[in-house]
Amino acid sequence: QQQVKQSPQSLIVQKGGISIINCAYENTAFDYFPWYQQFPGKGPALLIAIRPDVSEKKEGRFTISFNKSAKQFSLHIMDSQPGDSATYFCAASRGILTGGGNKLTFGTGTQLKVEL
Amino acid sequence: EAGVTQSPTHLIKTRGQQVTLRCSPISGHTSVYWYQQALGLGLQFLLWYDEGEERNRGNFPPRFSGRQFPNYSSELNVNALELEDSALYLCASSLQGEKLFFGSGTQLSVL
């Protein structure tokens, strides 16, 4: 019940294209869904996050789409650039608003490569 | 402002040994989280400390332990090392909120 399944495992996109990464979760108690970006040799960095009361959130070229009924959420990277080449992790947690901390359950990651 | 700092950056140990990893959170952050990132796997939650107390732990054996000091820095201890403990150990800090800020991790190799 705590799993977050992420796909695809790897993705190659041409510069200027749209990168799409999908995640599905099982635990309906999750109430916070962030995406993290990780470059080699670095720790993950928060990219964008969404709560289940909205269906979409956009920050610059990055958009999260959220489908509560299907228990799925996805990351769209518009106008993908070579500098976006990194590993992307979706995650989910519960209990932030009730003082339960932010114990994140992560997907297994997607290696994105943006080619010129 | 300094980010989350972890030490050492790399460590090589042999089976059965013990190791201590250290983490300094962002100034003002009271919560510290530890995650294990094994090759090919996502990040697995290990421990959460807040205000000096262990608040939650993940599905790891008791030989994984830690503590948080009054200055909010934290240590992760792993006893009786096994080969499968080889991983990147990441520390993150936060201030009662959603944003976790991760350090660059300690790469542990167990031979």
Short mmCIF file of C-alpha atoms in Angstrom, two decimals:
data_model
loop_
_atom_site.label_atom_id
_atom_site.label_comp_id
_atom_site.label_asym_id
_atom_site.label_seq_id
_atom_site.Cartn_x
_atom_site.Cartn_y
_atom_site.Cartn_z
CA GLN A 1 0.00 0.00 0.00
CA GLN A 2 2.98 2.28 0.34
CA GLN A 3 4.29 1.81 -3.20
CA VAL A 4 4.74 4.47 -5.80
CA LYS A 5 5.30 3.07 -9.28
CA GLN A 6 7.17 5.18 -11.80
CA SER A 7 7.59 4.85 -15.55
CA PRO A 8 9.44 4.87 -17.83
CA GLN A 9 12.76 3.83 -16.35
CA SER A 10 14.60 5.86 -18.98
CA LEU A 11 13.60 8.43 -21.57
CA ILE A 12 15.33 10.09 -24.50
CA VAL A 13 13.81 13.28 -25.84
CA GLN A 14 14.93 15.68 -28.51
CA LYS A 15 15.72 19.24 -27.57
CA GLY A 16 12.54 21.29 -27.59
CA GLY A 17 10.33 18.25 -27.13
CA ILE A 18 8.03 17.33 -24.27
CA SER A 19 9.22 14.88 -21.61
CA ILE A 20 6.49 12.97 -19.78
CA ILE A 21 7.05 10.83 -16.70
CA ASN A 22 4.23 8.96 -15.01
CA CYS A 23 3.61 7.73 -11.49
CA ALA A 24 0.88 5.71 -9.85
CA TYR A 25 0.23 5.26 -6.16
CA GLU A 26 -1.88 2.93 -4.05
CA ASN A 27 -2.32 4.61 -0.71
CA THR A 28 -5.28 6.99 -0.86
CA ALA A 29 -4.07 8.64 2.36
CA PHE A 30 -1.20 10.31 0.52
CA ASP A 31 -1.74 14.05 0.46
CA TYR A 32 1.45 15.50 -0.96
CA PHE A 33 3.06 14.62 -4.29
CA PRO A 34 6.46 16.16 -5.11
CA TRP A 35 8.87 15.63 -7.97
CA TYR A 36 12.59 15.68 -7.37
CA GLN A 37 15.43 16.19 -9.83
CA GLN A 38 18.82 14.60 -9.20
CA PHE A 39 22.06 15.28 -11.05
CA PRO A 40 25.01 12.85 -10.78
CA GLY A 41 26.90 13.31 -7.54
CA LYS A 42 24.21 15.49 -6.03
CA GLY A 43 21.28 14.96 -3.75
CA PRO A 44 17.73 15.26 -5.09
CA ALA A 45 16.30 18.77 -5.33
CA LEU A 46 12.61 19.61 -5.12
CA LEU A 47 11.29 20.60 -8.52
CA ILE A 48 7.56 21.01 -8.10
CA ALA A 49 4.85 19.57 -5.86
CA ILE A 50 1.07 19.24 -5.81
CA ARG A 51 -1.69 18.47 -3.36
CA PRO A 52 -4.69 16.32 -4.33
CA ASP A 53 -7.15 19.22 -4.23
CA VAL A 54 -5.90 20.52 -7.58
CA SER A 55 -5.60 18.72 -10.91
CA GLU A 56 -2.68 20.65 -12.34
CA LYS A 57 0.18 22.84 -11.24
CA LYS A 58 2.58 24.67 -13.50
CA GLU A 59 5.90 26.27 -12.69
CA GLY A 60 7.78 27.54 -15.70
CA ARG A 61 8.39 24.66 -18.09
CA PHE A 62 7.37 22.05 -15.50
CA THR A 63 3.77 20.90 -15.02
CA ILE A 64 2.29 18.28 -12.71
CA SER A 65 -0.98 16.69 -13.80
CA PHE A 66 -2.88 14.90 -11.07
CA ASN A 67 -5.72 12.39 -11.46
CA LYS A 68 -7.11 11.55 -8.03
CA SER A 69 -9.64 8.97 -9.20
CA ALA A 70 -7.02 7.07 -11.16
CA LYS A 71 -4.40 7.55 -8.42
CA GLN A 72 -1.92 8.79 -10.98
CA PHE A 73 0.21 11.86 -11.44
CA SER A 74 2.66 12.90 -14.08
CA LEU A 75 5.43 15.38 -14.77
CA HIS A 76 5.55 17.21 -18.08
CA ILE A 77 8.68 19.10 -19.08
CA MET A 78 7.94 21.44 -21.95
CA ASP A 79 10.64 22.62 -24.36
CA SER A 80 13.08 20.10 -22.90
CA GLN A 81 16.72 21.24 -22.81
CA PRO A 82 20.00 19.33 -22.53
CA GLY A 83 20.40 20.85 -19.07
CA ASP A 84 17.27 18.96 -18.01
CA SER A 85 19.15 15.67 -18.42
CA ALA A 86 18.96 14.15 -14.96
CA THR A 87 17.16 11.52 -12.94
CA TYR A 88 13.63 12.41 -11.90
CA PHE A 89 11.85 10.90 -8.92
CA CYS A 90 8.20 11.15 -8.06
CA ALA A 91 7.25 10.78 -4.43
CA ALA A 92 4.28 10.82 -2.10
CA SER A 93 3.70 11.36 1.58
CA ARG A 94 0.94 11.74 4.11
CA GLY A 95 0.45 13.60 7.30
CA ILE A 96 2.33 16.85 6.69
CA LEU A 97 -0.68 18.95 7.70
CA THR A 98 -1.20 16.89 10.86
CA GLY A 99 2.36 17.07 12.08
CA GLY A 100 3.29 13.70 10.72
CA GLY A 101 6.46 14.90 9.13
CA ASN A 102 7.31 14.41 5.50
CA LYS A 103 8.21 10.74 5.20
CA LEU A 104 8.40 10.42 1.45
CA THR A 105 7.79 7.23 -0.51
CA PHE A 106 9.76 7.52 -3.73
CA GLY A 107 9.36 6.00 -7.15
CA THR A 108 12.36 4.22 -8.62
CA GLY A 109 13.37 7.11 -10.85
CA THR A 110 13.48 8.02 -14.54
CA GLN A 111 16.74 8.81 -16.30
CA LEU A 112 16.02 11.57 -18.77
CA LYS A 113 18.39 12.40 -21.57
CA VAL A 114 17.69 15.38 -23.78
CA GLU A 115 19.55 15.20 -27.07
CA LEU A 116 20.50 18.08 -29.33
CA GLU B 1 23.13 30.27 3.24
CA ALA B 2 24.83 26.90 3.55
CA GLY B 3 22.87 23.87 2.44
CA VAL B 4 22.72 20.46 4.09
CA THR B 5 26.23 19.15 4.58
CA GLN B 6 27.17 15.51 4.96
CA SER B 7 30.43 13.85 5.88
CA PRO B 8 32.32 11.95 4.80
CA THR B 9 31.55 12.02 1.07
CA HIS B 10 32.91 8.53 0.49
CA LEU B 11 33.59 5.62 2.79
CA ILE B 12 34.87 2.08 2.28
CA LYS B 13 34.28 -0.52 4.96
CA THR B 14 34.40 -4.29 5.24
CA ARG B 15 31.64 -6.64 6.28
CA GLY B 16 30.96 -6.67 9.99
CA GLN B 17 32.39 -3.23 10.65
CA GLN B 18 30.51 -0.27 12.03
CA VAL B 19 30.11 3.14 10.41
CA THR B 20 28.93 6.61 11.47
CA LEU B 21 27.67 9.15 8.99
CA ARG B 22 27.14 12.79 9.86
CA CYS B 23 24.70 15.46 8.74
CA SER B 24 24.39 19.17 9.42
CA PRO B 25 21.01 20.60 8.50
CA ILE B 26 20.30 24.02 7.08
CA SER B 27 20.46 26.62 9.82
CA GLY B 28 17.10 26.89 11.53
CA HIS B 29 15.82 23.52 10.34
CA THR B 30 14.78 21.24 13.17
CA SER B 31 13.91 18.07 11.25
CA VAL B 32 16.42 15.67 9.77
CA TYR B 33 15.57 12.74 7.54
CA TRP B 34 17.84 9.90 6.45
CA TYR B 35 17.33 7.98 3.22
CA GLN B 36 19.16 5.09 1.60
CA GLN B 37 19.60 5.15 -2.18
CA ALA B 38 20.83 1.78 -3.40
CA LEU B 39 21.82 1.31 -7.03
CA GLY B 40 18.79 0.86 -9.24
CA LEU B 41 16.34 1.57 -6.44
CA GLY B 42 14.57 4.70 -5.40
CA LEU B 43 15.22 6.38 -2.14
CA GLN B 44 14.16 4.35 0.88
CA PHE B 45 13.16 6.17 4.06
CA LEU B 46 15.35 5.28 7.03
CA LEU B 47 14.77 7.66 9.94
CA TRP B 48 13.17 10.96 10.87
CA TYR B 49 14.39 13.11 13.76
CA ASP B 50 12.72 16.24 14.99
CA GLU B 51 13.65 18.36 17.99
CA GLY B 52 16.07 15.73 19.15
CA GLU B 53 13.61 12.84 19.09
CA GLU B 54 13.23 9.91 16.73
CA ARG B 55 9.77 10.39 15.23
CA ASN B 56 9.59 7.62 12.68
CA ARG B 57 11.70 4.89 11.18
CA GLY B 58 11.45 2.94 7.97
CA ASN B 59 11.55 -0.78 7.38
CA PHE B 60 15.20 -1.30 8.26
CA PRO B 61 16.76 -3.61 10.86
CA PRO B 62 17.74 -2.26 14.30
CA ARG B 63 21.42 -2.16 13.35
CA PHE B 64 20.51 1.08 11.59
CA SER B 65 20.21 3.74 14.26
CA GLY B 66 20.93 7.37 14.79
CA ARG B 67 20.46 10.40 16.90
CA GLN B 68 19.94 14.12 16.70
CA PHE B 69 21.94 16.55 18.77
CA PRO B 70 20.78 19.76 20.48
CA ASN B 71 22.17 21.76 17.55
CA TYR B 72 19.95 19.63 15.26
CA SER B 73 22.84 17.92 13.53
CA SER B 74 22.46 14.18 13.22
CA GLU B 75 24.37 10.94 13.02
CA LEU B 76 23.43 7.71 11.31
CA ASN B 77 25.06 4.58 12.69
CA VAL B 78 25.13 1.25 10.94
CA ASN B 79 26.43 -1.76 12.85
CA ALA B 80 27.52 -5.15 11.54
CA LEU B 81 27.77 -3.94 7.96
CA GLU B 82 26.54 -6.22 5.21
CA LEU B 83 27.35 -6.10 1.51
CA GLU B 84 23.83 -4.93 0.67
CA ASP B 85 24.35 -1.84 2.84
CA SER B 86 26.44 -0.41 0.01
CA ALA B 87 24.50 2.65 -1.07
CA LEU B 88 24.33 6.41 -1.13
CA TYR B 89 23.04 7.67 2.22
CA LEU B 90 21.22 10.95 1.94
CA CYS B 91 20.31 13.35 4.68
CA ALA B 92 17.60 15.96 4.26
CA SER B 93 16.40 18.74 6.50
CA SER B 94 13.19 20.72 6.72
CA LEU B 95 11.42 23.21 8.90
CA GLN B 96 8.04 21.75 9.80
CA GLY B 97 7.05 21.65 6.22
CA GLU B 98 6.88 20.11 2.86
CA LYS B 99 10.21 21.06 1.38
CA LEU B 100 12.97 18.62 2.06
CA PHE B 101 16.43 19.89 1.25
CA PHE B 102 18.89 17.09 0.56
CA GLY B 103 22.61 16.96 1.01
CA SER B 104 24.91 15.37 -1.57
CA GLY B 105 25.13 12.17 0.40
CA THR B 106 27.73 9.75 1.68
CA GLN B 107 28.64 6.95 -0.69
CA LEU B 108 29.23 3.83 1.40
CA SER B 109 30.92 0.81 -0.12
CA VAL B 110 31.00 -2.43 1.88
CA LEU B 111 33.56 -4.99 0.70
#
